[in-house]
Short mmCIF file of C-alpha atoms in Angstrom, two decimals:
data_model
loop_
_atom_site.label_atom_id
_atom_site.label_comp_id
_atom_site.label_asym_id
_atom_site.label_seq_id
_atom_site.Cartn_x
_atom_site.Cartn_y
_atom_site.Cartn_z
CA UNK W 1 0.00 0.00 0.00
CA UNK W 2 1.41 3.33 -0.97
CA UNK W 3 1.30 6.26 1.51
CA UNK W 4 0.64 9.62 -0.03
CA UNK W 5 2.58 12.52 1.51
CA UNK W 6 1.17 15.92 0.91
CA UNK W 7 3.38 18.69 -0.52
CA UNK W 8 2.98 20.66 2.70
CA UNK W 9 4.12 17.72 4.80
CA UNK W 10 7.18 17.21 2.62
CA UNK W 11 8.11 20.84 3.07
CA UNK W 12 7.88 20.54 6.85
CA UNK W 13 10.01 17.40 6.79
CA UNK W 14 12.75 19.07 4.75
CA UNK W 15 12.74 22.12 7.02
CA UNK W 16 13.19 19.91 10.06
CA UNK W 17 16.11 18.10 8.47
CA UNK W 18 17.69 21.36 7.37
CA UNK W 19 17.39 22.88 10.87
CA UNK W 20 19.21 19.95 12.40
CA UNK W 21 22.28 20.66 10.27
CA UNK W 22 22.67 24.09 11.98
CA UNK W 23 22.44 22.78 15.52
CA UNK W 24 25.50 22.91 17.68
CA UNK W 25 26.95 19.94 19.48
CA UNK W 26 26.66 21.90 22.72
CA UNK W 27 24.54 20.74 25.63
CA UNK W 28 20.81 20.80 24.98
CA UNK W 29 21.34 21.62 21.29
CA UNK W 30 22.15 25.26 22.04
CA UNK W 31 23.08 27.49 19.13
CA UNK W 32 26.74 28.30 18.33
CA UNK W 33 28.76 31.37 19.32
CA UNK W 34 26.65 34.43 19.78
CA UNK W 35 23.53 32.41 20.41
CA UNK W 36 22.35 33.04 16.87
CA UNK W 37 22.77 29.66 15.26
CA UNK W 38 25.74 27.66 14.06
CA UNK W 39 28.50 28.33 11.55
CA UNK W 40 27.21 29.04 8.08
CA UNK W 41 28.60 26.76 5.40
CA UNK W 42 31.77 28.22 3.94
CA UNK W 43 31.75 31.13 6.47
CA UNK W 44 33.41 32.23 9.74
CA UNK W 45 33.67 29.67 12.49
CA UNK W 46 33.74 32.23 15.35
CA UNK W 47 32.84 35.79 16.24
CA UNK W 48 34.52 38.61 18.13
CA UNK W 49 32.98 41.27 20.32
CA UNK W 50 29.89 42.79 18.81
CA UNK W 51 29.27 39.70 16.71
CA UNK W 52 32.00 40.41 14.11
CA UNK W 53 33.57 37.16 12.86
CA UNK W 54 37.18 36.44 13.85
CA UNK W 55 37.90 33.32 11.79
CA UNK W 56 37.43 32.94 8.08
CA UNK W 57 38.08 31.18 4.79
CA UNK W 58 37.82 34.29 2.59
CA UNK W 59 37.10 38.04 2.76
CA UNK W 60 33.40 37.36 2.46
CA UNK W 61 33.51 35.74 5.88
CA UNK W 62 34.83 38.93 7.55
CA UNK W 63 33.39 42.30 8.48
CA UNK W 64 34.67 45.65 9.84
CA UNK W 65 36.74 46.48 11.79
CA UNK W 66 38.62 43.41 10.45
CA UNK W 67 37.32 43.14 6.90
CA UNK W 68 40.10 41.04 5.35
CA UNK W 69 40.85 37.33 5.66
CA UNK W 70 44.38 36.14 6.37
CA UNK W 71 43.90 32.74 4.74
CA UNK W 72 47.12 31.29 6.11
CA UNK W 73 45.87 31.81 9.67
CA UNK W 74 42.16 31.75 8.76
CA UNK W 75 41.77 34.95 10.79
CA UNK W 76 40.00 38.21 10.03
CA UNK W 77 42.43 41.14 10.12
CA UNK W 78 42.49 44.89 9.52
CA UNK W 79 44.79 44.75 6.49
CA UNK W 80 46.76 42.46 4.21
CA UNK W 81 48.73 45.13 2.34
CA UNK W 82 49.39 48.85 2.21
CA UNK W 83 46.51 49.26 -0.24
CA UNK W 84 44.09 48.28 2.52
CA UNK W 85 45.11 51.31 4.66
CA UNK W 86 43.35 54.57 3.78
CA UNK W 87 44.17 56.69 6.87
CA UNK W 88 46.85 59.28 5.90
CA UNK W 89 48.24 59.01 9.42
CA UNK W 90 48.63 55.23 9.16
CA UNK W 91 49.13 54.38 5.48
CA UNK W 92 51.21 51.20 5.89
CA UNK W 93 50.18 47.65 6.78
CA UNK W 94 52.37 45.99 9.39
CA UNK W 95 52.83 42.39 8.17
CA UNK W 96 53.43 41.17 11.73
CA UNK W 97 50.21 42.50 13.24
CA UNK W 98 48.14 43.14 10.09
CA UNK W 99 47.29 46.60 11.42
CA UNK W 100 47.61 49.98 9.71
CA UNK W 101 50.56 51.95 11.09
CA UNK W 102 52.58 55.10 10.44
CA UNK W 103 55.61 53.22 9.10
CA UNK W 104 57.15 49.78 8.77
CA UNK W 105 60.59 50.48 7.32
CA UNK W 106 62.92 53.52 7.68
CA UNK W 107 62.26 54.36 4.05
CA UNK W 108 58.58 54.91 4.83
CA UNK W 109 59.49 58.13 6.68
CA UNK W 110 60.71 61.47 5.27
CA UNK W 111 63.29 61.56 8.07
CA UNK W 112 64.44 58.02 7.31
CA UNK W 113 63.72 56.94 10.90
CA UNK W 114 60.87 54.61 11.89
CA UNK W 115 60.37 53.87 15.58
CA UNK W 116 60.07 50.10 15.55
CA UNK W 117 58.23 50.03 18.86
CA UNK W 118 55.47 52.51 18.07
CA UNK W 119 55.68 52.11 14.28
CA UNK W 120 55.67 55.88 13.86
CA UNK W 121 57.98 58.21 11.96
CA UNK W 122 60.40 60.17 14.12
CA UNK W 123 62.62 63.12 13.26
CA UNK W 124 66.01 62.05 14.52
CA UNK W 125 67.51 58.66 15.17
CA UNK W 126 66.91 55.13 16.34
CA UNK W 127 70.50 54.27 17.26
CA UNK W 128 74.02 55.72 17.26
CA UNK W 129 74.74 54.38 13.77
CA UNK W 130 72.46 57.14 12.44
CA UNK W 131 74.47 59.86 14.23
CA UNK W 132 77.89 61.39 13.62
CA UNK W 133 80.33 63.69 15.44
CA UNK W 134 80.04 66.12 17.09
CA UNK W 135 76.62 64.62 17.96
CA UNK W 136 77.56 60.96 17.91
CA UNK W 137 74.99 59.53 20.34
CA UNK W 138 71.27 58.82 19.96
CA UNK W 139 69.05 59.92 22.83
CA UNK W 140 66.48 57.10 23.21
CA UNK W 141 63.85 59.40 24.71
CA UNK W 142 63.92 62.25 22.20
CA UNK W 143 65.20 60.20 19.24
CA UNK W 144 67.67 62.97 18.44
CA UNK W 145 71.42 62.89 17.94
CA UNK W 146 73.25 64.46 20.87
CA UNK W 147 76.84 65.09 21.95
CA UNK W 148 76.55 62.87 25.02
CA UNK W 149 74.31 60.65 27.09
CA UNK W 150 76.55 60.51 30.17
CA UNK W 151 79.54 62.57 31.31
CA UNK W 152 81.93 59.81 30.24
CA UNK W 153 80.95 60.40 26.60
CA UNK W 154 82.46 63.89 26.69
CA UNK W 155 86.13 62.97 27.07
CA UNK W 156 88.74 64.38 29.39
CA UNK W 157 88.24 68.00 28.25
CA UNK W 158 84.71 68.21 29.68
CA UNK W 159 83.21 67.45 33.06
CA UNK W 160 79.42 67.30 32.69
CA UNK W 161 76.68 66.10 30.34
CA UNK W 162 73.41 68.02 30.58
CA UNK W 163 70.51 67.61 28.14
CA UNK W 164 72.80 65.97 25.61
CA UNK W 165 75.45 68.70 25.78
CA UNK W 166 78.96 68.43 27.18
CA UNK W 167 79.72 71.16 29.67
CA UNK W 168 82.38 72.55 31.96
CA UNK W 169 82.43 72.82 35.71
CA UNK W 170 82.43 76.04 37.68
CA UNK W 171 83.30 79.21 35.80
CA UNK W 172 85.12 77.41 32.99
CA UNK W 173 83.76 78.18 29.53
CA UNK W 174 83.42 75.83 26.60
CA UNK W 175 85.56 77.05 23.72
CA UNK W 176 85.47 74.61 20.83
CA UNK W 177 86.40 71.21 22.23
CA UNK W 178 87.98 72.48 25.46
CA UNK W 179 87.03 73.90 28.83
CA UNK W 180 88.82 77.24 29.19
CA UNK W 181 89.33 79.64 32.07
CA UNK W 182 88.51 82.83 30.18
CA UNK W 183 89.65 84.89 33.16
CA UNK W 184 93.26 83.89 32.51
CA UNK W 185 93.60 82.45 28.99
CA UNK W 186 95.26 85.02 26.66
CA UNK W 187 93.82 83.20 23.62
CA UNK W 188 90.28 83.37 25.03
CA UNK W 189 90.35 86.38 27.32
CA UNK W 190 86.92 87.24 28.70
CA UNK W 191 85.26 85.22 25.95
CA UNK W 192 86.09 82.48 23.48
CA UNK W 193 88.31 83.63 20.61
CA UNK W 194 89.38 86.96 22.15
CA UNK W 195 93.18 87.02 21.83
CA UNK W 196 95.51 89.32 23.70
CA UNK W 197 98.48 90.91 21.98
CA UNK W 198 101.96 89.40 22.31
CA UNK W 199 102.91 92.06 24.89
CA UNK W 200 99.73 91.46 26.89
CA UNK W 201 98.43 88.89 29.31
CA UNK W 202 94.90 88.03 30.43
CA UNK W 203 93.97 89.03 33.97
CA UNK W 204 90.42 88.96 35.26
CA UNK W 205 89.12 88.40 31.74
CA UNK W 206 90.83 91.53 30.38
CA UNK W 207 93.91 91.95 28.22
CA UNK W 208 96.47 94.01 30.11
CA UNK W 209 100.13 94.75 29.63
CA UNK W 210 102.19 91.86 30.90
CA UNK W 211 104.19 92.33 34.12
CA UNK W 212 107.02 94.83 33.70
CA UNK W 213 105.36 96.68 30.81
CA UNK W 214 103.26 99.85 30.75
CA UNK W 215 100.50 100.94 28.38
CA UNK W 216 101.67 104.06 26.56
CA UNK W 217 99.79 105.43 23.54
CA UNK W 218 98.02 102.11 23.03
CA UNK W 219 101.19 100.01 23.14
CA UNK W 220 102.76 97.97 25.93
CA UNK W 221 106.33 99.18 26.42
CA UNK W 222 109.18 98.73 28.87
CA UNK W 223 109.66 102.23 30.23
CA UNK W 224 113.04 101.25 31.64
CA UNK W 225 114.50 100.83 28.16
CA UNK W 226 112.13 102.12 25.46
CA UNK W 227 113.41 105.43 24.00
CA UNK W 228 109.84 106.47 23.07
CA UNK W 229 108.77 106.38 26.74
CA UNK W 230 111.96 106.44 28.76
CA UNK W 231 111.08 106.55 32.45
CA UNK W 232 107.35 106.84 31.76
CA UNK W 233 104.71 107.53 29.14
CA UNK W 234 105.24 110.77 27.20
CA UNK W 235 108.99 110.93 27.94
CA UNK W 236 110.79 110.27 24.64
CA UNK W 237 114.54 110.44 24.22
CA UNK W 238 116.08 112.61 21.52
CA UNK W 239 116.81 110.97 18.20
CA UNK W 240 119.86 108.74 18.43
CA UNK W 241 119.86 108.62 22.22
CA UNK W 242 119.63 105.44 24.25
CA UNK W 243 117.32 104.64 27.15
CA UNK W 244 118.81 102.74 30.07
CA UNK W 245 117.14 102.23 33.44
CA UNK W 246 114.54 104.83 32.54
CA UNK W 247 117.04 107.58 31.68
CA UNK W 248 118.09 108.98 28.31
CA UNK W 249 121.78 109.27 27.48
CA UNK W 250 123.83 110.11 24.44
CA UNK W 251 125.46 107.45 22.31
CA UNK W 252 124.37 103.97 21.35
CA UNK W 253 126.38 101.91 23.82
CA UNK W 254 124.82 100.23 26.86
CA UNK W 255 126.39 99.35 30.19
CA UNK W 256 126.11 96.35 32.49
CA UNK W 257 126.05 93.68 29.82
CA UNK W 258 122.83 94.96 28.30
CA UNK W 259 122.28 94.69 24.58
CA UNK W 260 121.69 97.69 22.30
CA UNK W 261 118.41 97.21 20.43
CA UNK W 262 117.20 99.75 17.88
CA UNK W 263 113.67 100.97 18.62
CA UNK W 264 112.19 103.79 16.59
CA UNK W 265 114.68 106.64 16.38
CA UNK W 266 116.63 105.60 19.48
CA UNK W 267 118.36 102.77 21.26
CA UNK W 268 116.94 100.53 23.98
CA UNK W 269 119.38 99.08 26.48
CA UNK W 270 117.84 95.67 27.11
CA UNK W 271 118.53 92.76 29.43
CA UNK W 272 117.76 90.05 26.86
CA UNK W 273 117.90 87.45 29.60
CA UNK W 274 114.50 88.53 30.96
CA UNK W 275 112.90 91.00 28.53
CA UNK W 276 109.64 89.54 27.11
CA UNK W 277 109.97 91.87 24.09
CA UNK W 278 113.60 91.06 23.34
CA UNK W 279 114.18 87.59 24.78
CA UNK W 280 117.62 86.23 23.98
CA UNK W 281 117.97 88.62 21.05
CA UNK W 282 116.64 92.00 19.97
CA UNK W 283 113.14 91.73 18.55
CA UNK W 284 112.41 88.20 19.83
CA UNK W 285 109.09 88.63 21.63
CA UNK W 286 107.60 85.92 23.80
CA UNK W 287 104.00 84.80 23.34
CA UNK W 288 101.24 86.09 25.59
CA UNK W 289 101.44 83.04 27.88
CA UNK W 290 105.25 83.13 28.11
CA UNK W 291 107.87 85.13 29.97
CA UNK W 292 111.58 85.37 29.33
CA UNK W 293 113.73 83.22 31.63
CA UNK W 294 117.49 83.18 30.99
CA UNK W 295 116.97 84.35 27.42
CA UNK W 296 114.30 81.75 26.64
CA UNK W 297 110.55 82.20 26.37
CA UNK W 298 108.93 80.06 29.09
CA UNK W 299 105.26 79.33 29.78
CA UNK W 300 103.72 81.09 32.78
CA UNK W 301 100.40 82.12 34.28
CA UNK W 302 99.57 84.81 36.83
CA UNK W 303 99.76 83.35 40.34
CA UNK W 304 96.31 84.54 41.36
CA UNK W 305 95.08 85.15 44.01
CA UNK W 306 98.54 85.44 45.55
CA UNK W 307 100.06 88.86 46.15
CA UNK W 308 103.60 87.66 46.73
CA UNK W 309 105.81 84.60 46.47
CA UNK W 310 105.94 81.86 47.50
CA UNK W 311 102.50 80.92 46.19
CA UNK W 312 101.03 77.49 46.77
CA UNK W 313 98.10 77.91 44.36
CA UNK W 314 99.81 77.98 40.97
CA UNK W 315 97.46 76.77 38.20
CA UNK W 316 97.75 73.08 37.41
CA UNK W 317 98.47 73.90 33.76
CA UNK W 318 101.97 75.03 34.72
CA UNK W 319 102.73 71.62 36.16
CA UNK W 320 104.13 70.44 39.48
CA UNK W 321 107.58 71.86 38.64
CA UNK W 322 106.35 75.45 38.43
CA UNK W 323 108.04 78.19 40.43
CA UNK W 324 106.49 81.33 41.85
CA UNK W 325 108.43 84.31 40.51
CA UNK W 326 107.99 88.03 41.02
CA UNK W 327 107.74 89.35 37.46
CA UNK W 328 107.41 93.11 37.16
CA UNK W 329 106.21 93.28 40.75
CA UNK W 330 103.52 90.63 40.26
CA UNK W 331 103.71 86.97 41.32
CA UNK W 332 103.71 84.51 38.44
CA UNK W 333 103.85 80.72 38.16
CA UNK W 334 106.68 79.85 35.81
CA UNK W 335 107.41 76.45 34.34
CA UNK W 336 110.82 75.41 35.58
CA UNK W 337 112.93 75.92 38.67
CA UNK W 338 114.33 79.40 38.02
CA UNK W 339 112.92 82.91 37.76
CA UNK W 340 113.75 85.65 35.23
CA UNK W 341 117.22 87.05 35.86
CA UNK W 342 118.12 84.36 38.44
#
């Protein structure tokens, strides 16, 4: 006997069978993730927050904010390539995270520097290899090339490192690559690059005539021997006369072993053993940081703050063998064991 099934009954039977294919294997036949039924054939097998799918087999299985399918991992992601990133502030796709970022490689940035932690372009550096002298170090916080990170980076000439800059202690000034005492340095007197004349020294940051010399008409002269100011400024000797011990006399000869040196229209009677203007020979002038000792130009510095010798506070630049000498009435630290004229 044949049973006749109505068309309506067949439809109900098919619907029941079809519904069973969507049921989950969970307890009590509960629906899959999200409580809205099982995984659609050929679609995502899971969903993230808000119901967006997280796993996939193709792009059609994904939705914003992760609209693309990474088929190798079967995961929905934000991007697969740079073309998937439309935000001008994050135009590159990071292949490691599949997220749109500011940069991936150094070449992605106008500055040539991509911070690999934040994936953003930085103006400056990532490491010391991108820096060069005099700013040879990369500051990790500011991503800029600096002269130092710690005081040890500055070398022996400097003592401190502050905000990436090498500095000097106390009242020392930075002149080029050195720390200079501009109160005493004749090559940097009062300020970097200010040089005193050969007949001057630097005292208190000012160029003054060196000990034993006087400023007359803009020039530092030895009034004990200079015929243009013999015995003082404005006291010239007559033409052809010689000046000795501050007095003019006729003739060109000098007494007491002094040497006759022509100066202007007259003769200067000079002790070339200690004259800084005629050291050893007429016309041989010592440099601003030298005095004449036994006819040789020798390095010295004013023995400040001493007023007389001996002086225990000679500058270290003159060395441990320096001697305190009274030069022109002022104490000076002289390299060596003897003083001018001794």
